[in-house]
XYZ file of C-alpha atoms in Angstrom:
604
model
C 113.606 153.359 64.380
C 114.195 150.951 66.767
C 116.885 148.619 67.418
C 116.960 144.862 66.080
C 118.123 143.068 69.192
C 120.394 139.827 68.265
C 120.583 139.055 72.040
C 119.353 138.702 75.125
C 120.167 142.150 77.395
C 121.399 140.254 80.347
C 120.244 142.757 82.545
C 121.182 143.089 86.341
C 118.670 142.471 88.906
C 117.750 145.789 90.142
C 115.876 146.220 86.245
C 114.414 142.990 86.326
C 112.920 144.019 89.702
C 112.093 147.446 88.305
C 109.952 146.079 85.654
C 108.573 143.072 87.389
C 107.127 145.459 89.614
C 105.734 147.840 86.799
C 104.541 144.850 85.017
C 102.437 143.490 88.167
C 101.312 146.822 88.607
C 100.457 147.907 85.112
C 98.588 144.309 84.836
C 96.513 144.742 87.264
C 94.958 147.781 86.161
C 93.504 145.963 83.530
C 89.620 145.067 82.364
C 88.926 141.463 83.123
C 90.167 139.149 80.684
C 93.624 141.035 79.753
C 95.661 138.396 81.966
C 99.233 138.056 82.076
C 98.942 134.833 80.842
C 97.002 135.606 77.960
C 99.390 138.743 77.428
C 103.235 136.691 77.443
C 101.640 134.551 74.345
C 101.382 137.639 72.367
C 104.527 137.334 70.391
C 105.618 140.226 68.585
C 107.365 141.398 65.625
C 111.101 142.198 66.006
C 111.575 146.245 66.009
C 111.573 147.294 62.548
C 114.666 148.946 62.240
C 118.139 149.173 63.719
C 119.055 152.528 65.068
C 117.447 153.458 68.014
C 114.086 155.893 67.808
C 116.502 158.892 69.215
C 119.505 157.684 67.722
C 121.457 157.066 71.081
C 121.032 160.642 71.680
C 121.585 161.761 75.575
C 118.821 161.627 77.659
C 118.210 163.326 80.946
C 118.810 161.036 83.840
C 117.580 162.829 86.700
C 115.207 160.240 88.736
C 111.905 160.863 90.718
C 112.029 162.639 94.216
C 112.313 160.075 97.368
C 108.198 161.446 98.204
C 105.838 160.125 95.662
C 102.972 161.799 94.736
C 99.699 160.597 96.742
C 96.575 161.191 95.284
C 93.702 162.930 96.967
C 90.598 160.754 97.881
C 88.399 160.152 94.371
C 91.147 160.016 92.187
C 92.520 157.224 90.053
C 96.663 157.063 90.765
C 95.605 154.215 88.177
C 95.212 156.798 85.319
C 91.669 155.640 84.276
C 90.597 159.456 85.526
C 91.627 163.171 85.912
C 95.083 163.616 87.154
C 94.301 165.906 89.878
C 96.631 163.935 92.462
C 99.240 166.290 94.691
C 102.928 165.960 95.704
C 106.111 167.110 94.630
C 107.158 169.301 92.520
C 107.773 166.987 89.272
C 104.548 165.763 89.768
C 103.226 168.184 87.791
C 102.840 167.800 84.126
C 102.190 170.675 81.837
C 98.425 170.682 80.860
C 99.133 170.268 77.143
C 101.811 167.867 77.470
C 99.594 166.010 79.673
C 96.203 165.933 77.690
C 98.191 164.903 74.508
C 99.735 161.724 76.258
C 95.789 161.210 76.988
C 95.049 161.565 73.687
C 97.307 159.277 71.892
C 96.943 156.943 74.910
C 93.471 156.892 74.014
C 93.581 156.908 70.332
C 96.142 153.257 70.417
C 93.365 151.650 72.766
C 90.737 152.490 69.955
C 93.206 150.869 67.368
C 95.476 148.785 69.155
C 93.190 147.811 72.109
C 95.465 144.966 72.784
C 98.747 147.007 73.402
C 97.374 148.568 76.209
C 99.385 151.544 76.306
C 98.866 153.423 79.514
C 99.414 157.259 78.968
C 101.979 157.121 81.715
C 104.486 155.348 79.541
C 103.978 158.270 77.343
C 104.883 160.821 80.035
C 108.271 158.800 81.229
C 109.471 158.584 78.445
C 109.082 162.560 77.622
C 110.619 163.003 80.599
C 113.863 162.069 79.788
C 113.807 162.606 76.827
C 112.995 166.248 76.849
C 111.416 167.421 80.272
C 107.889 167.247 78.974
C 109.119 169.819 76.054
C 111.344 171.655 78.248
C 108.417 172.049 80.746
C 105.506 172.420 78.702
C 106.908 175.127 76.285
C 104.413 175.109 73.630
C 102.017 176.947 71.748
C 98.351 176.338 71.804
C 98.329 173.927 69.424
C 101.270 172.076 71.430
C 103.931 173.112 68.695
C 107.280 173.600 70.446
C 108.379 177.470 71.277
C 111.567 176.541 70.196
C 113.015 173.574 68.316
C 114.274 170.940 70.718
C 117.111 169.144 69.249
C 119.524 166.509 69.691
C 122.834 166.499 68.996
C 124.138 165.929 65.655
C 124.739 162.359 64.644
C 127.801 161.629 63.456
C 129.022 158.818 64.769
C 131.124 160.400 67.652
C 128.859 159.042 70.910
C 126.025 158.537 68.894
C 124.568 156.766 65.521
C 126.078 158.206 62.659
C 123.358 159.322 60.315
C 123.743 161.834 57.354
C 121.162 164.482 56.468
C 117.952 162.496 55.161
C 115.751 165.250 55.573
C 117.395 168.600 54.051
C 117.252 170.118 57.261
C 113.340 170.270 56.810
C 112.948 168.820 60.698
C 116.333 169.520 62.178
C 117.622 172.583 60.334
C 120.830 170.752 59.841
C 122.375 169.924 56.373
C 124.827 167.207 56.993
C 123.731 165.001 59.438
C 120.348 164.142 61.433
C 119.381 165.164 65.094
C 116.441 163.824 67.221
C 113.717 166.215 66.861
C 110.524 167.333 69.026
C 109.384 166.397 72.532
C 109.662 162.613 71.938
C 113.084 163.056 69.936
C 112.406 161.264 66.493
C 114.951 161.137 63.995
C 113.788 162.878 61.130
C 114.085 159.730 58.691
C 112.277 158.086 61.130
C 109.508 160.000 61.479
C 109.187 160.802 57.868
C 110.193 156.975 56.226
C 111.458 154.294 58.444
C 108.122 153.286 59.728
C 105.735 150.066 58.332
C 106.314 149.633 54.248
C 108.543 152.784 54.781
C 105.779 154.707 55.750
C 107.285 156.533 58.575
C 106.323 156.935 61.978
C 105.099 159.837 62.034
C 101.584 160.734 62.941
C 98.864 163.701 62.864
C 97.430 163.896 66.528
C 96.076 167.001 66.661
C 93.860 166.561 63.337
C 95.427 169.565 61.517
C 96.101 167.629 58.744
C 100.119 167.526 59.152
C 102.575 165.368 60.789
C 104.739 167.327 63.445
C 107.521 166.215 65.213
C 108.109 169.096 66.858
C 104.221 169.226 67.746
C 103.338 167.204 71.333
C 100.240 166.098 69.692
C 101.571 164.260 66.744
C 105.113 163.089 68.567
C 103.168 161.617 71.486
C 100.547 159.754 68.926
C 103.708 158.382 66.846
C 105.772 157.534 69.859
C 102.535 155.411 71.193
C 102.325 153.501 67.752
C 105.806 152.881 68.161
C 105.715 151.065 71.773
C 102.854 149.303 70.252
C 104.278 148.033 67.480
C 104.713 144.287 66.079
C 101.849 143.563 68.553
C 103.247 144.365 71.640
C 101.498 144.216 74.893
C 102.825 146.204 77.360
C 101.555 144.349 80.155
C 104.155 141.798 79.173
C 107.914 142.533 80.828
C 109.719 141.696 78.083
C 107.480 143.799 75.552
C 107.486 146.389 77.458
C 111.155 146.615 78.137
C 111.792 146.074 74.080
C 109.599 149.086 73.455
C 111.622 151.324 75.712
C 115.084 149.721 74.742
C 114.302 150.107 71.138
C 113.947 153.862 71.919
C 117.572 154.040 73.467
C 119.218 151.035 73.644
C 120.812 151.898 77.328
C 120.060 149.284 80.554
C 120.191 152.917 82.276
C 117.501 154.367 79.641
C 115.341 151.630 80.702
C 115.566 151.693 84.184
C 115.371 155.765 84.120
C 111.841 155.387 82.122
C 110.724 152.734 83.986
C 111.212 154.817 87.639
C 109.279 157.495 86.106
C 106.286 155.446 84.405
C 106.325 154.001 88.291
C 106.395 157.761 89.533
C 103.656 159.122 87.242
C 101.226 156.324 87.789
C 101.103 156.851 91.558
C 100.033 160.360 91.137
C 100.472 163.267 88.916
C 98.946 167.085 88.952
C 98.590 169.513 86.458
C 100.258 172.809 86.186
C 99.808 175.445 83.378
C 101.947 175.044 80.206
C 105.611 176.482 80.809
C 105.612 175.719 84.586
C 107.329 172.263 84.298
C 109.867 171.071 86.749
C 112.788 171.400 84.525
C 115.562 168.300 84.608
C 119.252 169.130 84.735
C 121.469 165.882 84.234
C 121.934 164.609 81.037
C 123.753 161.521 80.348
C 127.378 161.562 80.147
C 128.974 162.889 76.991
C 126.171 164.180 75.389
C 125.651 167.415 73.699
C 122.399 169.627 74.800
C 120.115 171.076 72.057
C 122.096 174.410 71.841
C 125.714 172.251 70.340
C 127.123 172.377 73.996
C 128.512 169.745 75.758
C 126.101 168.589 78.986
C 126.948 167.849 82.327
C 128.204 164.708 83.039
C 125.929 161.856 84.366
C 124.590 161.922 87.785
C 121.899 159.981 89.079
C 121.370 161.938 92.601
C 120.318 165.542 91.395
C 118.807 166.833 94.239
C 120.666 169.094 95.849
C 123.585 166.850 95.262
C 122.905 164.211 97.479
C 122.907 160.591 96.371
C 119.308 159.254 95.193
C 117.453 157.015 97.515
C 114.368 156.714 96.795
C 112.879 153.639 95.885
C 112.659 151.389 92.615
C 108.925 151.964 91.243
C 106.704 149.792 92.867
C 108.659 149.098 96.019
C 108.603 149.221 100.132
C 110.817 152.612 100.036
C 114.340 150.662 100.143
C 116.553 150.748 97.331
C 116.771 147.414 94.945
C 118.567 144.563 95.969
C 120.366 145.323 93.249
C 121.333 148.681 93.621
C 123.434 148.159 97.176
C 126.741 149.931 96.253
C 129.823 148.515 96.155
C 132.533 147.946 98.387
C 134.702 150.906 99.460
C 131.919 153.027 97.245
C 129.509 153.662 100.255
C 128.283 157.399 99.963
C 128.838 159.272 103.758
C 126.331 162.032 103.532
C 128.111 163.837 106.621
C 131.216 163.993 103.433
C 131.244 166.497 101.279
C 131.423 165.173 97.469
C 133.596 166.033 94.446
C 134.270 169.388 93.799
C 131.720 168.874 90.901
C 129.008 168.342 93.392
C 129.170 164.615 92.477
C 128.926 161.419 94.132
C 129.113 157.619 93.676
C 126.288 156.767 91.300
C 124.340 154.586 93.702
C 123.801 151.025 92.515
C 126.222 150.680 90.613
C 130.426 150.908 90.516
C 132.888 153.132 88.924
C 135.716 152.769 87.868
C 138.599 154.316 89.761
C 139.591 156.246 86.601
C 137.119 157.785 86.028
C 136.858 162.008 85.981
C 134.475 164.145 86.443
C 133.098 166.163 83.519
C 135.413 169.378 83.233
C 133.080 172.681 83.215
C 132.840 173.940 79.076
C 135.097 176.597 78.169
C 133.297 179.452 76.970
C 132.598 179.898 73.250
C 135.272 181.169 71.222
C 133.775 181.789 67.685
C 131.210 183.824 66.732
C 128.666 184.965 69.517
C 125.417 183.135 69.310
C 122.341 185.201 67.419
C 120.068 187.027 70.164
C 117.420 188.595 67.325
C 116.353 188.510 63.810
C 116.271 191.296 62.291
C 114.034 191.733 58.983
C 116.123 193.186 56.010
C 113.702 195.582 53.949
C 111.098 197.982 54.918
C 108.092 197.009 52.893
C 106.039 193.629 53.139
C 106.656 191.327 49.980
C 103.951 191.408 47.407
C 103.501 189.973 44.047
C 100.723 188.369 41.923
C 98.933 185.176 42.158
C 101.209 182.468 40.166
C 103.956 184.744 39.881
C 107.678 184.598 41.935
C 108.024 187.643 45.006
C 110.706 189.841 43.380
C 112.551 189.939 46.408
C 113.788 187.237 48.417
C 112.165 186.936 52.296
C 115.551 187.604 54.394
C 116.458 188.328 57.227
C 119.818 189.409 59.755
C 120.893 187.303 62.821
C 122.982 189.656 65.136
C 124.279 189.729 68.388
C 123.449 191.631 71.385
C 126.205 194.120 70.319
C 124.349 193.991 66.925
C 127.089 192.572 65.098
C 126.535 190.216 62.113
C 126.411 186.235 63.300
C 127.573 184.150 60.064
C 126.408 180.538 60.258
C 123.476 180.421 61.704
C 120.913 178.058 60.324
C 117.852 179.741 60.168
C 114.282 178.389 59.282
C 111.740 180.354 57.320
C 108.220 178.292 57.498
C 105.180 179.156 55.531
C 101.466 178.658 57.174
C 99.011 176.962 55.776
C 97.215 179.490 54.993
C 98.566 180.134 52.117
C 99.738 177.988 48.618
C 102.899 180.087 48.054
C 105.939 177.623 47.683
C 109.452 177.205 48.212
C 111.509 175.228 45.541
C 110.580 171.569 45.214
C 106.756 172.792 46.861
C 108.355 173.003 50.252
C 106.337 174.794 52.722
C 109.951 175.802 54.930
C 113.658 176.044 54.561
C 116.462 176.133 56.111
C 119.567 178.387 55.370
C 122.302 179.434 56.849
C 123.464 183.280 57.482
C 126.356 184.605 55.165
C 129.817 186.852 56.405
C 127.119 189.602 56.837
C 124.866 187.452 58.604
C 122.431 187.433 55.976
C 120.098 184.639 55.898
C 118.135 184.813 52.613
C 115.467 182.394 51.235
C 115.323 180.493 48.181
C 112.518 182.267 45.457
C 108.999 182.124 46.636
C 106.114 181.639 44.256
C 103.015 182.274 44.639
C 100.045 180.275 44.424
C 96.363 180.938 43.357
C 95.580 181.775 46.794
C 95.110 185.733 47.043
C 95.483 187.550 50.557
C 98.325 188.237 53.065
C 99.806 185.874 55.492
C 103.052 186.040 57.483
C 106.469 183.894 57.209
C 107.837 182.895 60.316
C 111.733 182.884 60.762
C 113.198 181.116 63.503
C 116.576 180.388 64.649
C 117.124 176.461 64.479
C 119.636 175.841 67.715
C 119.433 178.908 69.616
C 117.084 181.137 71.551
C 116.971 184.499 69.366
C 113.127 185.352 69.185
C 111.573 184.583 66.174
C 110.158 187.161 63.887
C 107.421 187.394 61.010
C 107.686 188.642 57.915
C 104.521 189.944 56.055
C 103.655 189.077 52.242
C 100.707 189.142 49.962
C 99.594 187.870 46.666
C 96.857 189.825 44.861
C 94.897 188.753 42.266
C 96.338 188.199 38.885
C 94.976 190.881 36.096
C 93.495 190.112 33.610
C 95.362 189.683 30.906
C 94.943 192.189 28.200
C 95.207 192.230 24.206
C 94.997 195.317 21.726
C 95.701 193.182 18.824
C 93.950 189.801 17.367
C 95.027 188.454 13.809
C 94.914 185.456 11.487
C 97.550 182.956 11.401
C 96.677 182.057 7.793
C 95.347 184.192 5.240
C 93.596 181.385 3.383
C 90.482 181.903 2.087
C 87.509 180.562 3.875
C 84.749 178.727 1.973
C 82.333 175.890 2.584
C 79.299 174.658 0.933
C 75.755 175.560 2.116
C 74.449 172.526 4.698
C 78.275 171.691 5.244
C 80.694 172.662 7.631
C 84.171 174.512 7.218
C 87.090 172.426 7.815
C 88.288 172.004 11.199
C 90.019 174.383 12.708
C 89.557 176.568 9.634
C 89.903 179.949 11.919
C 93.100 180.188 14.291
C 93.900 183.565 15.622
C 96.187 185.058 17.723
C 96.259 187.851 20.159
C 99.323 189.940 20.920
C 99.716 193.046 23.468
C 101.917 195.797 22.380
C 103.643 193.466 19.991
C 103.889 190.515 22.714
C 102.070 187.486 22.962
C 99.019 187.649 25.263
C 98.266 184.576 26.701
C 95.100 183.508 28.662
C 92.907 186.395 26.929
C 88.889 185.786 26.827
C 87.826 186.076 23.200
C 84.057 186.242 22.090
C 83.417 185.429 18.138
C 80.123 186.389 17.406
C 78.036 185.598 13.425
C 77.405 189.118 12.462
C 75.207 190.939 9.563
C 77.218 193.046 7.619
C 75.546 196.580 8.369
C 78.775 199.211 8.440
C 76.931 200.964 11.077
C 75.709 198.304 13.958
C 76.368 195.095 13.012
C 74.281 192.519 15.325
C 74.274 189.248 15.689
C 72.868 186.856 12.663
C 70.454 184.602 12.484
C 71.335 182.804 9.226
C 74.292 181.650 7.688
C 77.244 180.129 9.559
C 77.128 178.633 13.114
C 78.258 176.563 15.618
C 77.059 174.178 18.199
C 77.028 174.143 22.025
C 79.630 172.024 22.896
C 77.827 171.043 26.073
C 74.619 170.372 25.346
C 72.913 167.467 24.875
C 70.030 165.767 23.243
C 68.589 167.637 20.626
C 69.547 170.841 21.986
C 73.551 169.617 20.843
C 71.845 170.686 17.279
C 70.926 173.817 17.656
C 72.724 176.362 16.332
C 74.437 179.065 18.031
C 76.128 181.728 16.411
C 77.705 183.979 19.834
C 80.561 181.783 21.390
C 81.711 182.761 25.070
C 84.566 181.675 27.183
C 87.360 181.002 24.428
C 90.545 181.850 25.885
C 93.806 182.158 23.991
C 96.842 179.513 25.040
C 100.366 180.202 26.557
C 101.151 180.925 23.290
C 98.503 183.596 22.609
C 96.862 181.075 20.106
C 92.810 180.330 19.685
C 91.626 178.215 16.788
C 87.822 178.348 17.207
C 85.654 175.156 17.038
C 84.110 173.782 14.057
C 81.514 176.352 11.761
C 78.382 174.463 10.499
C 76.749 176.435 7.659
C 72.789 176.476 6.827
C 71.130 176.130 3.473
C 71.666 180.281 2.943
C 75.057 180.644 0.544
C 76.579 184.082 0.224
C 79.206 185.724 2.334
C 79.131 186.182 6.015
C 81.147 187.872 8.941
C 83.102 186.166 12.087
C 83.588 189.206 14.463
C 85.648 188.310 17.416
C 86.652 190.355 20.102
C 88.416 191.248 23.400
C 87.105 192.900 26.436
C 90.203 195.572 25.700
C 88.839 196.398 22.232
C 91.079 194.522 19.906
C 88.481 193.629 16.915
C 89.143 190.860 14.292
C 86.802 190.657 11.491
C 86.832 187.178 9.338
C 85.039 187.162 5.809
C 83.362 183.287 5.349
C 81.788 182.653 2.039
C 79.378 179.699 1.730
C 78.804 178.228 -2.058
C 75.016 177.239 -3.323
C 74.798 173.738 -3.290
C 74.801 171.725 -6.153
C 71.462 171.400 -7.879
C 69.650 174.051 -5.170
């Protein structure tokens, strides 16, 4: 959700030169026609929210190496064509992290040609936001290894949000965390969109809406720059867009170095081979619960960052001299921490270095799952697994780990359901380090498919448990009997009242519901009865025309009710009087016979 902005950021002039710069670039990339002109009178809609898309959450500040990336002859450092260019190392974007910014980038100038949201933007701002999903850490379908999560917002540093998701996206129970690889907050993503819609956003055309999927969180990150009409060839547009994702002067200048960065050049590299940032912004907590290092914008090799603002000669901003007394010596060693003076900016005297964490002093973190139970959970189609899916988070001494939030997800494979038709879960392990799932049901859906259980904020490898559902017998009946004992009598060429014949079917003395019945007009030979062909009757209750008269004395398909009740439709009678025989039956055996007497009528 982004931030509604009451003021002006009066922002210093080392940004404003930053994205100037990206602005004249970005513009003219452009068809014909998309002037800048024409772009500042597109006036759009305020954000629609008021906490930030990540919540304030930290960000990684690390900025782009001093050597940008050059571009062999043929390609387009513009990003209309392949990203084959070469440099350094952060160049390189992981290949599925890379063709889903493409993707969505693509998809908004199909629907929102006007934005003109370059795919670069994209990649910026999953840069700092979670090194390209921790560097390209994803499945095939761009699903995350691992859930990358923010810290928990609770007001402490950060928005204070309580739980508005049940854990579903974040695995946490009180409050929310930014999820994925573009760090939505899950009631963002899920409702605090247009008319409360939500932001989030299927990109991969599986039919689901992922945060934690690159696919999806790039698509609804893109709809969220573009927003309210936005163009993003417009400065102040395109700095709302990246403010409203983290209202920080710093976030936007951090993004905007990158966008600059990407668009002279990128490469790809296979998924998992990401450069990996290290410095988060001050104060934050990592996606583990642990506090970060403390901010520091020259993380190479600890020496100060020089390179230049995006866009520029290869000196640093005009705006970014540092101040007096606060000029860096390279030939000095720094702090102790490996820190220096942030360049650009000032500090105030006061100010500490981040201490190093203490090591943990509760329980030691989960390094496996183990499943509890030997065999694979079975059960019947429509009916609950007798036992519980569960499982034991331990440590590498194999001791129990209480506490531990741990996810159990269902695929879609299958129709099986948690409580409240959730498709995963999120519980947390007891003293004995039990984490056990609410009661699964299962759906109509026969076969086997697998549960996955993860851990939600740690790194213990997740493990699958089997189930299956077989088809549901059929059910059975060894008994069928009246409910009335009423005598049954009509008058020849009328019909019997309705509903005259109700049965019910029992098994073993219970009621036996959903049984297939088959009442059949019978002669009355002792020996092999067959089926009439005078006498009572009924009619097709699907046909049509004049076929809807004819009569039909063998009825299949009735099926008793959760109750183990039938009453049969209505019984026409001829112009034949006497007495006649109902036989129905089960496919188990269980015979009913049903006596119905038919009167002369009057005057015949």
């Amino acid at each position: 959700m982004a931030a509604t902005f009451r003021r002006r950021l009066q922002r210093g002039a080392a940004s404003t030169a930053v994205a100037a710069l990206v602005l004249a670039a970005l513009t003219a990339s452009q068809a014909p026609g998309a002037t800048g002109d024409a772009a500042a009178k597109r006036q759009p809609a305020p954000p629609p929210a008021d906490v930030p898309i990540d919540g304030g959450s930290g960000y990684y500040t690390d900025l782009p190496p001093l050597n940008s990336p050059v571009p062999p002859h043929g390609s387009d450092h513009n990003g209309q064509g392949p990203a084959t260019g070469r440099g350094p190392a952060e160049a390189g974007l992981p290949a599925t992290v890379l063709a889903a910014y493409k993707k969505a980038a693509s998809a908004l100038a199909t629907d929102d040609p006007g934005c003109r949201l370059p795919w670069q933007l994209l990649a910026g701002i999953g840069k700092v936001e979670s090194g390209q999903a921790r560097g390209g850490a994803v499945d095939a379908e761009g699903t995350t290894l691992r859930p990358i999560l923010g810290p928990q917002l609770n007001g402490r540093g950060f928005a204070r949000i309580t739980d508005t998701d049940n854990g579903r996206y974040d695995g946490d129970l009180t409050h929310d965390r930014a999820v994925g690889p573009m760090q939505f907050i899950p009631s963002t993503w899920s409702t605090g969109g247009p008319d409360g819609a939500g932001w989030g956003a299927d990109g991969n055309g599986d039919g689901k809406k992922d945060p934690h999927n690159v696919f999806d969180a790039a698509l609804a990150a893109g709809g969220y720059l573009c927003a309210g009409g936005r163009d993003l060839t417009a400065q102040d547009d395109l700095d709302r867009a990246i403010l409203g994702y983290n209202h920080s002067e710093e976030y936007l200048r951090t993004v905007l170095s990158w966008y600059a960065f990407y668009r002279n050049g990128t490469h790809e590299v296979p998924d998992g081979k990401g450069v990996l940032p290290v410095h988060r912004d001050a104060g934050r907590h990592d996606d583990n619960g642990g506090r970060s290092e403390g901010r520091r914008h020259h993380g190479h090799g600890g020496k100060p960052d020089k390179s230049p603002r995006p866009g520029g000669s290869g000196k640093p901003g005009k705006g970014h001299k540092p101040g007096k007394g606060q000029q860096h010596d390279p030939g000095k060693p720094g702090r102790p921490d490996g820190t220096g003076p942030t360049p650009g900016g000032t500090e105030p005297p006061s100010q500490k270095p981040t201490p190093t964490p203490e090591p943990p002093t509760g329980p030691a973190h989960p390094t496996a799952l183990v499943r509890v139970g030997d065999k694979d959970l079975s059960t019947t189609g429509g009916a609950e697994f007798a036992t519980p899916p569960q499982v034991r988070a331990q440590d590498a001494e194999g001791k129990a780990v209480a506490g531990t939030p741990v996810r159990f997800t269902l695929p879609a494979a299958t129709d099986a359901r948690f409580p409240g038709d959730a498709t995963a879960v999120t519980v947390k392990t007891d003293k004995n380090g039990l984490a056990t799932a609410p009661t699964l049901r299962a759906g109509d859906r026969t076969g086997a498919f697998r549960i996955r259980v993860t851990t939600v904020a740690h790194t213990a490898p997740a493990v699958e448990l089997g189930a299956t559902v077989k088809a549901r017998p059929a059910p059975k009946a060894d008994k069928l009997a009246r409910t009335s004992d009423k005598e049954l009598t009509a008058t020849a060429g009328k019909a019997f009242a309705e509903d005259a014949v109700e049965i019910k079917a029992t098994y073993q003395d219970k009621i036996a519901a959903g049984v297939a019945v088959t009442a059949t007009m019978v002669t009355d030979d002792p020996k092999q009865p067959v089926e009439n062909d005078k006498g009572p009757y009924f009619k097709d209750p699907e046909a049509t025309g004049a076929a809807k008269h004819k009569p039909v004395r063998t009825l299949t398909g009735l099926t008793t009710d959760a109750d183990g009740l039938l009453k049969l439709p209505k019984i026409y009678t001829d112009a034949h009087p006497g007495t006649f025989l109902l036989r129905l039956t089960t496919a188990d055996g269980a015979v009913l016979t049903v006596k119905l007497k038919v009167a002369a009528a009057a005057g015949s």
